[in-house]
Amino acid sequence: MEESKNLLEKKIYRLSHRPLFMFALFSSTSMTVLGGTIIATSIPAIELHFSNIAHIDILSKLVLTLPALFVMIFSPISGILLDKFGRLKFLIPSMFIWSLSGIIAAIWDNIYWILFTRAIFGISTAFIMTSSSALVADYYIGEDRQKALGLQGFAMACGSAIFMCLGGLLAHYDWHYPFYVYGIGIFLAILVTFELFEPRTHKKTQHTINYKQKINIIKLLPCYLFGFSIMITYYTSPTQIPHLLTQELNVNEILVGFCISASAFAYGLSSLFYPKIRTIFSISNIYIIGFMFMGSGFLIVYLAQNFYFVALGLLVIGIGGGAIIVNNSSFLLSITHKQHIAKAMGFLSATSFFGQFISPILSQPIVRQYGISYVFLVSSFILFTMSFIAMYKRKE
């Protein structure tokens, strides 16, 4: 029995370390961040196109963040279903739906129908995010898992940066064009179909799982608080930076895409080097330093009056954000029983994407009352507060 288990583990190790397999896995995880980054630079143009619609300043930003509301609602549901029935039977159909609902938004010339397609897009994103994250936890353990989470963060950031630039380039010609980029999800879904495998037989597992052992949500609350705080601040970048650069600093959409992608590249490098960072700093210290970096980055953006300082601030935000997000996922998985991994990741997705959804709703009144720059000052204050909370938790 032990010998067959070891053979199975060796087979999973061999298959899960193939380059094409890893490309398929991490491409599916990166799809979850592409949802916003592809069309971020189109938001000012969408607002202008539908300028006759009441409250379009908020509605246009909801095109970017409304999917997050549905990710929040459906992530816990997806976690329960995934733990019970398996990962791939939800992941692959969701990837196709993600792609089709993303593309179809370009066809509508009605802001409300666009928002409807974005809701469908959000539901599919919930299943993709939870299942792909659960698969990473299933395929890799120990130090391999830390490296895999780092690679996952790197893939997400690189995809985000590349498609942010591409989205900026396409949005310069027409705000509809970036939506067509979602078509890449169809090709990724086909690749995942042929490359990934279900890491365990759920029918067999159901007989051995002790269902009396419940998930300890209270223990995981700090992870969810940190995930929420990161997203609520981080998403002021794609929702407010394009307006800051185009309207106040007179920067064109192409440069806007490159500027916002600076944060994603820094995020990716920070994620990639997380295993090395982890050998130097404790989990608590990574939280503290990471939040300090992010807060300082937003403070630079607030004080900046030119394009180059905004780009510098975004780089600093990305350095802190990449380390924190990988650190948060790694810590969450380390304190979660394997039978509850998908549920735990589902709740993390829910709280994180709730922060993403509510970000423009909270920031827009500040913009109306005080101006765009003050949003970044408030974000800086929130992040410095999170750093002090992490410091306090370390002393407990």
GROMACS .gro file of C-alpha atoms in nm, residues 16-367:
model
  352
   16SER     CA    1   0.359   1.826  -1.261
   17HIS     CA    2   0.715   1.945  -1.329
   18ARG     CA    3   0.697   1.924  -1.708
   19PRO     CA    4   0.733   2.272  -1.869
   20LEU     CA    5   0.418   2.244  -2.083
   21PHE     CA    6   0.217   2.119  -1.785
   22MET     CA    7   0.334   2.412  -1.572
   23PHE     CA    8   0.262   2.656  -1.855
   24ALA     CA    9  -0.096   2.523  -1.881
   25LEU     CA   10  -0.149   2.536  -1.503
   26PHE     CA   11  -0.008   2.884  -1.448
   27SER     CA   12  -0.176   3.020  -1.759
   28SER     CA   13  -0.511   2.921  -1.612
   29THR     CA   14  -0.427   3.099  -1.286
   30SER     CA   15  -0.316   3.412  -1.473
   31MET     CA   16  -0.656   3.435  -1.648
   32THR     CA   17  -0.808   3.558  -1.323
   33VAL     CA   18  -0.607   3.881  -1.324
   34LEU     CA   19  -0.637   3.937  -1.698
   35GLY     CA   20  -1.007   4.006  -1.643
   36GLY     CA   21  -0.935   4.359  -1.530
   37THR     CA   22  -0.598   4.444  -1.674
   38ILE     CA   23  -0.692   4.392  -2.039
   39ILE     CA   24  -0.964   4.657  -2.038
   40ALA     CA   25  -0.834   4.895  -1.767
   41THR     CA   26  -0.707   5.150  -2.019
   42SER     CA   27  -1.046   5.147  -2.201
   43ILE     CA   28  -1.235   5.280  -1.897
   44PRO     CA   29  -1.194   5.655  -1.972
   45ALA     CA   30  -1.305   5.596  -2.334
   46ILE     CA   31  -1.608   5.389  -2.220
   47GLU     CA   32  -1.703   5.670  -1.983
   48LEU     CA   33  -1.680   5.921  -2.268
   49HIS     CA   34  -1.873   5.697  -2.512
   50PHE     CA   35  -2.166   5.660  -2.269
   51SER     CA   36  -2.140   6.014  -2.128
   52ASN     CA   37  -2.518   6.064  -2.161
   53ILE     CA   38  -2.586   5.787  -1.904
   54ALA     CA   39  -2.646   5.897  -1.544
   55HIS     CA   40  -2.365   5.807  -1.299
   56ILE     CA   41  -2.145   5.681  -1.584
   57ASP     CA   42  -1.834   5.777  -1.383
   58ILE     CA   43  -1.917   5.485  -1.149
   59LEU     CA   44  -2.082   5.254  -1.407
   60SER     CA   45  -1.777   5.269  -1.636
   61LYS     CA   46  -1.552   5.156  -1.351
   62LEU     CA   47  -1.795   4.876  -1.267
   63VAL     CA   48  -1.720   4.732  -1.612
   64LEU     CA   49  -1.377   4.667  -1.465
   65THR     CA   50  -1.476   4.562  -1.113
   66LEU     CA   51  -1.832   4.417  -1.133
   67PRO     CA   52  -1.692   4.067  -1.205
   68ALA     CA   53  -1.531   4.087  -0.861
   69LEU     CA   54  -1.874   4.102  -0.693
   70PHE     CA   55  -1.972   3.773  -0.856
   71VAL     CA   56  -1.634   3.621  -0.778
   72MET     CA   57  -1.703   3.714  -0.416
   73ILE     CA   58  -2.046   3.547  -0.420
   74PHE     CA   59  -1.952   3.232  -0.611
   75SER     CA   60  -1.600   3.160  -0.481
   76PRO     CA   61  -1.717   2.996  -0.155
   77ILE     CA   62  -1.977   2.797  -0.353
   78SER     CA   63  -1.712   2.689  -0.602
   79GLY     CA   64  -1.482   2.582  -0.316
   80ILE     CA   65  -1.750   2.352  -0.171
   81LEU     CA   66  -1.828   2.200  -0.514
   82LEU     CA   67  -1.461   2.153  -0.601
   83ASP     CA   68  -1.381   1.973  -0.276
   84LYS     CA   69  -1.675   1.741  -0.336
   85PHE     CA   70  -1.663   1.670  -0.711
   86GLY     CA   71  -1.313   1.754  -0.834
   87ARG     CA   72  -1.132   2.040  -1.005
   88LEU     CA   73  -1.112   1.993  -1.382
   89LYS     CA   74  -1.481   1.931  -1.451
   90PHE     CA   75  -1.541   2.289  -1.334
   91LEU     CA   76  -1.217   2.450  -1.453
   92ILE     CA   77  -1.235   2.367  -1.824
   93PRO     CA   78  -1.599   2.472  -1.893
   94SER     CA   79  -1.540   2.788  -1.688
   95MET     CA   80  -1.243   2.881  -1.907
   96PHE     CA   81  -1.458   2.861  -2.220
   97ILE     CA   82  -1.736   3.067  -2.060
   98TRP     CA   83  -1.477   3.322  -1.938
   99SER     CA   84  -1.349   3.371  -2.289
  100LEU     CA   85  -1.688   3.394  -2.462
  101SER     CA   86  -1.845   3.628  -2.205
  102GLY     CA   87  -1.537   3.850  -2.226
  103ILE     CA   88  -1.552   3.880  -2.604
  104ILE     CA   89  -1.927   3.937  -2.629
  105ALA     CA   90  -1.903   4.258  -2.423
  106ALA     CA   91  -1.743   4.423  -2.727
  107ILE     CA   92  -2.057   4.361  -2.934
  108TRP     CA   93  -2.304   4.548  -2.710
  109ASP     CA   94  -2.350   4.922  -2.740
  110ASN     CA   95  -2.542   4.933  -2.415
  111ILE     CA   96  -2.364   4.982  -2.083
  112TYR     CA   97  -2.615   4.768  -1.893
  113TRP     CA   98  -2.580   4.470  -2.128
  114ILE     CA   99  -2.203   4.506  -2.101
  115LEU     CA  100  -2.236   4.492  -1.723
  116PHE     CA  101  -2.455   4.180  -1.756
  117THR     CA  102  -2.185   3.999  -1.957
  118ARG     CA  103  -1.930   4.108  -1.698
  119ALA     CA  104  -2.141   3.939  -1.430
  120ILE     CA  105  -2.127   3.608  -1.622
  121PHE     CA  106  -1.757   3.670  -1.666
  122GLY     CA  107  -1.720   3.706  -1.289
  123ILE     CA  108  -1.897   3.376  -1.214
  124SER     CA  109  -1.663   3.188  -1.448
  125THR     CA  110  -1.363   3.369  -1.295
  126ALA     CA  111  -1.467   3.244  -0.949
  127PHE     CA  112  -1.449   2.880  -1.060
  128ILE     CA  113  -1.123   2.933  -1.251
  129MET     CA  114  -0.951   3.107  -0.962
  130THR     CA  115  -1.057   2.858  -0.695
  131SER     CA  116  -0.993   2.546  -0.903
  132SER     CA  117  -0.655   2.655  -1.040
  133SER     CA  118  -0.534   2.764  -0.694
  134ALA     CA  119  -0.656   2.435  -0.546
  135LEU     CA  120  -0.473   2.244  -0.819
  136VAL     CA  121  -0.146   2.422  -0.733
  137ALA     CA  122  -0.196   2.313  -0.371
  138ASP     CA  123  -0.281   1.956  -0.483
  139TYR     CA  124   0.012   1.911  -0.719
  140TYR     CA  125   0.287   2.061  -0.499
  141ILE     CA  126   0.383   2.030  -0.132
  142GLY     CA  127   0.641   2.183   0.101
  143GLU     CA  128   0.918   2.384  -0.063
  144ASP     CA  129   0.785   2.291  -0.407
  145ARG     CA  130   0.457   2.459  -0.316
  146GLN     CA  131   0.633   2.783  -0.220
  147LYS     CA  132   0.817   2.779  -0.553
  148ALA     CA  133   0.494   2.699  -0.736
  149LEU     CA  134   0.310   2.986  -0.564
  150GLY     CA  135   0.597   3.215  -0.661
  151LEU     CA  136   0.577   3.098  -1.022
  152GLN     CA  137   0.199   3.139  -1.011
  153GLY     CA  138   0.238   3.500  -0.895
  154PHE     CA  139   0.503   3.560  -1.160
  155ALA     CA  140   0.281   3.417  -1.436
  156MET     CA  141  -0.014   3.627  -1.320
  157ALA     CA  142   0.196   3.942  -1.308
  158CYS     CA  143   0.365   3.883  -1.644
  159GLY     CA  144   0.033   3.810  -1.807
  160SER     CA  145  -0.112   4.118  -1.643
  161ALA     CA  146   0.176   4.339  -1.759
  162ILE     CA  147   0.180   4.209  -2.116
  163PHE     CA  148  -0.194   4.238  -2.161
  164MET     CA  149  -0.202   4.576  -1.989
  165CYS     CA  150   0.038   4.702  -2.255
  166LEU     CA  151  -0.161   4.529  -2.529
  167GLY     CA  152  -0.486   4.667  -2.389
  168GLY     CA  153  -0.340   5.018  -2.383
  169LEU     CA  154  -0.225   4.986  -2.743
  170LEU     CA  155  -0.565   4.857  -2.863
  171ALA     CA  156  -0.763   5.108  -2.654
  172HIS     CA  157  -0.570   5.387  -2.823
  173TYR     CA  158  -0.754   5.297  -3.147
  174ASP     CA  159  -1.093   5.185  -3.012
  175TRP     CA  160  -1.222   5.090  -2.665
  176HIS     CA  161  -1.392   4.778  -2.809
  177TYR     CA  162  -1.070   4.611  -2.924
  178PRO     CA  163  -0.925   4.503  -2.584
  179PHE     CA  164  -1.233   4.286  -2.521
  180TYR     CA  165  -1.139   4.063  -2.814
  181VAL     CA  166  -0.816   3.966  -2.637
  182TYR     CA  167  -1.026   3.743  -2.408
  183GLY     CA  168  -1.038   3.500  -2.701
  184ILE     CA  169  -0.701   3.366  -2.586
  185GLY     CA  170  -0.892   3.181  -2.311
  186ILE     CA  171  -1.030   2.935  -2.568
  187PHE     CA  172  -0.679   2.822  -2.667
  188LEU     CA  173  -0.572   2.799  -2.301
  189ALA     CA  174  -0.881   2.587  -2.220
  190ILE     CA  175  -0.786   2.342  -2.496
  191LEU     CA  176  -0.429   2.322  -2.362
  192VAL     CA  177  -0.554   2.260  -2.006
  193THR     CA  178  -0.787   1.984  -2.135
  194PHE     CA  179  -0.493   1.787  -2.274
  195GLU     CA  180  -0.226   1.868  -2.013
  196LEU     CA  181  -0.376   1.877  -1.663
  197PHE     CA  182  -0.509   1.580  -1.468
  198GLU     CA  183  -0.728   1.534  -1.161
  199PRO     CA  184  -0.474   1.489  -0.879
  200ARG     CA  185  -0.690   1.258  -0.674
  201THR     CA  186  -0.996   1.034  -0.709
  202HIS     CA  187  -1.272   1.218  -0.526
  203LYS     CA  188  -1.503   0.918  -0.504
  204LYS     CA  189  -1.240   0.730  -0.308
  205THR     CA  190  -1.153   1.032  -0.099
  206GLN     CA  191  -1.511   1.083   0.014
  207HIS     CA  192  -1.502   0.753   0.207
  208THR     CA  193  -1.187   0.848   0.395
  209ILE     CA  194  -1.258   1.214   0.474
  210ASN     CA  195  -1.358   1.292   0.830
  211TYR     CA  196  -1.644   1.534   0.770
  212LYS     CA  197  -1.665   1.612   1.143
  213GLN     CA  198  -1.343   1.809   1.111
  214LYS     CA  199  -1.467   2.157   1.020
  215ILE     CA  200  -1.276   2.445   0.865
  216ASN     CA  201  -1.160   2.699   1.125
  217ILE     CA  202  -1.258   3.031   0.965
  218ILE     CA  203  -1.158   3.236   1.274
  219LYS     CA  204  -0.800   3.112   1.241
  220LEU     CA  205  -0.795   3.221   0.878
  221LEU     CA  206  -0.949   3.567   0.931
  222PRO     CA  207  -0.615   3.760   0.927
  223CYS     CA  208  -0.541   3.615   0.582
  224TYR     CA  209  -0.880   3.727   0.458
  225LEU     CA  210  -0.839   4.075   0.610
  226PHE     CA  211  -0.501   4.118   0.444
  227GLY     CA  212  -0.632   3.987   0.110
  228PHE     CA  213  -0.923   4.232   0.125
  229SER     CA  214  -0.699   4.528   0.215
  230ILE     CA  215  -0.453   4.457  -0.065
  231MET     CA  216  -0.724   4.441  -0.330
  232ILE     CA  217  -0.922   4.744  -0.214
  233THR     CA  218  -0.606   4.955  -0.246
  234TYR     CA  219  -0.433   4.779  -0.535
  235TYR     CA  220  -0.735   4.826  -0.762
  236THR     CA  221  -0.721   5.202  -0.729
  237SER     CA  222  -0.436   5.169  -0.980
  238PRO     CA  223  -0.630   5.035  -1.283
  239THR     CA  224  -0.947   5.231  -1.193
  240GLN     CA  225  -0.795   5.571  -1.110
  241ILE     CA  226  -0.441   5.587  -1.258
  242PRO     CA  227  -0.569   5.600  -1.621
  243HIS     CA  228  -0.777   5.906  -1.531
  244LEU     CA  229  -0.488   6.067  -1.342
  245LEU     CA  230  -0.251   6.020  -1.635
  246THR     CA  231  -0.486   6.101  -1.923
  247GLN     CA  232  -0.687   6.384  -1.769
  248GLU     CA  233  -0.441   6.556  -1.535
  249LEU     CA  234  -0.100   6.469  -1.681
  250ASN     CA  235  -0.204   6.450  -2.050
  251VAL     CA  236  -0.052   6.106  -2.112
  252ASN     CA  237  -0.184   5.895  -2.403
  253GLU     CA  238  -0.337   5.548  -2.356
  254ILE     CA  239  -0.033   5.358  -2.484
  255LEU     CA  240   0.191   5.509  -2.216
  256VAL     CA  241  -0.081   5.455  -1.957
  257GLY     CA  242  -0.074   5.081  -2.032
  258PHE     CA  243   0.305   5.070  -1.998
  259CYS     CA  244   0.294   5.273  -1.676
  260ILE     CA  245   0.039   5.049  -1.502
  261SER     CA  246   0.223   4.740  -1.626
  262ALA     CA  247   0.530   4.860  -1.432
  263SER     CA  248   0.349   4.760  -1.113
  264ALA     CA  249   0.266   4.418  -1.259
  265PHE     CA  250   0.628   4.351  -1.364
  266ALA     CA  251   0.752   4.442  -1.015
  267TYR     CA  252   0.477   4.225  -0.866
  268GLY     CA  253   0.593   3.935  -1.084
  269LEU     CA  254   0.960   3.963  -0.988
  270SER     CA  255   0.871   3.991  -0.620
  271SER     CA  256   0.651   3.679  -0.649
  272LEU     CA  257   0.921   3.486  -0.836
  273PHE     CA  258   1.179   3.555  -0.567
  274TYR     CA  259   0.941   3.482  -0.280
  275PRO     CA  260   1.112   3.151  -0.183
  276LYS     CA  261   1.442   3.340  -0.141
  277ILE     CA  262   1.270   3.626   0.042
  278ARG     CA  263   1.117   3.365   0.274
  279THR     CA  264   1.463   3.235   0.370
  280ILE     CA  265   1.558   3.586   0.489
  281PHE     CA  266   1.234   3.710   0.648
  282SER     CA  267   0.964   3.544   0.855
  283ILE     CA  268   0.601   3.535   0.738
  284SER     CA  269   0.516   3.818   0.982
  285ASN     CA  270   0.804   4.036   0.864
  286ILE     CA  271   0.708   3.988   0.498
  287TYR     CA  272   0.360   4.117   0.582
  288ILE     CA  273   0.503   4.418   0.769
  289ILE     CA  274   0.765   4.513   0.507
  290GLY     CA  275   0.536   4.439   0.213
  291PHE     CA  276   0.258   4.665   0.342
  292MET     CA  277   0.518   4.936   0.414
  293PHE     CA  278   0.637   4.914   0.052
  294MET     CA  279   0.285   4.932  -0.085
  295GLY     CA  280   0.196   5.226   0.140
  296SER     CA  281   0.512   5.410   0.039
  297GLY     CA  282   0.435   5.348  -0.329
  298PHE     CA  283   0.090   5.502  -0.301
  299LEU     CA  284   0.238   5.795  -0.109
  300ILE     CA  285   0.480   5.856  -0.398
  301VAL     CA  286   0.189   5.849  -0.646
  302TYR     CA  287   0.001   6.099  -0.426
  303LEU     CA  288   0.299   6.336  -0.416
  304ALA     CA  289   0.391   6.285  -0.782
  305GLN     CA  290   0.313   6.551  -1.037
  306ASN     CA  291   0.466   6.378  -1.340
  307PHE     CA  292   0.456   6.050  -1.530
  308TYR     CA  293   0.794   5.917  -1.411
  309PHE     CA  294   0.720   5.946  -1.040
  310VAL     CA  295   0.383   5.777  -1.091
  311ALA     CA  296   0.568   5.488  -1.262
  312LEU     CA  297   0.818   5.475  -0.973
  313GLY     CA  298   0.536   5.463  -0.718
  314LEU     CA  299   0.369   5.179  -0.906
  315LEU     CA  300   0.697   4.984  -0.911
  316VAL     CA  301   0.724   5.014  -0.532
  317ILE     CA  302   0.358   4.906  -0.494
  318GLY     CA  303   0.426   4.599  -0.710
  319ILE     CA  304   0.733   4.496  -0.512
  320GLY     CA  305   0.538   4.496  -0.187
  321GLY     CA  306   0.218   4.351  -0.333
  322GLY     CA  307   0.380   4.052  -0.503
  323ALA     CA  308   0.554   3.935  -0.185
  324ILE     CA  309   0.245   3.985   0.033
  325ILE     CA  310   0.000   3.801  -0.193
  326VAL     CA  311   0.224   3.494  -0.231
  327ASN     CA  312   0.301   3.510   0.141
  328ASN     CA  313  -0.071   3.527   0.223
  329SER     CA  314  -0.158   3.225   0.007
  330SER     CA  315   0.138   3.026   0.139
  331PHE     CA  316   0.048   3.099   0.500
  332LEU     CA  317  -0.320   3.018   0.441
  333LEU     CA  318  -0.235   2.680   0.285
  334SER     CA  319   0.012   2.597   0.564
  335ILE     CA  320  -0.259   2.630   0.833
  336THR     CA  321  -0.543   2.465   0.635
  337HIS     CA  322  -0.621   2.092   0.635
  338LYS     CA  323  -0.594   1.943   0.286
  339GLN     CA  324  -0.961   1.841   0.278
  340HIS     CA  325  -1.058   2.211   0.310
  341ILE     CA  326  -0.807   2.366   0.068
  342ALA     CA  327  -1.059   2.460  -0.202
  343LYS     CA  328  -1.300   2.605   0.057
  344ALA     CA  329  -1.024   2.811   0.220
  345MET     CA  330  -0.904   2.940  -0.117
  346GLY     CA  331  -1.265   3.008  -0.215
  347PHE     CA  332  -1.317   3.231   0.088
  348LEU     CA  333  -0.985   3.407   0.018
  349SER     CA  334  -1.099   3.472  -0.340
  350ALA     CA  335  -1.431   3.602  -0.209
  351THR     CA  336  -1.280   3.852   0.036
  352SER     CA  337  -1.010   3.962  -0.208
  353PHE     CA  338  -1.250   4.019  -0.493
  354PHE     CA  339  -1.496   4.195  -0.266
  355GLY     CA  340  -1.214   4.443  -0.205
  356GLN     CA  341  -1.167   4.472  -0.582
  357PHE     CA  342  -1.539   4.531  -0.640
  358ILE     CA  343  -1.587   4.787  -0.367
  359SER     CA  344  -1.267   4.978  -0.449
  360PRO     CA  345  -1.417   5.222  -0.706
  361ILE     CA  346  -1.740   5.256  -0.506
  362LEU     CA  347  -1.542   5.383  -0.207
  363SER     CA  348  -1.283   5.581  -0.404
  364GLN     CA  349  -1.516   5.768  -0.640
  365PRO     CA  350  -1.679   5.987  -0.369
  366ILE     CA  351  -1.325   6.087  -0.261
  367VAL     CA  352  -1.243   6.176  -0.623
   0.00000   0.00000   0.00000
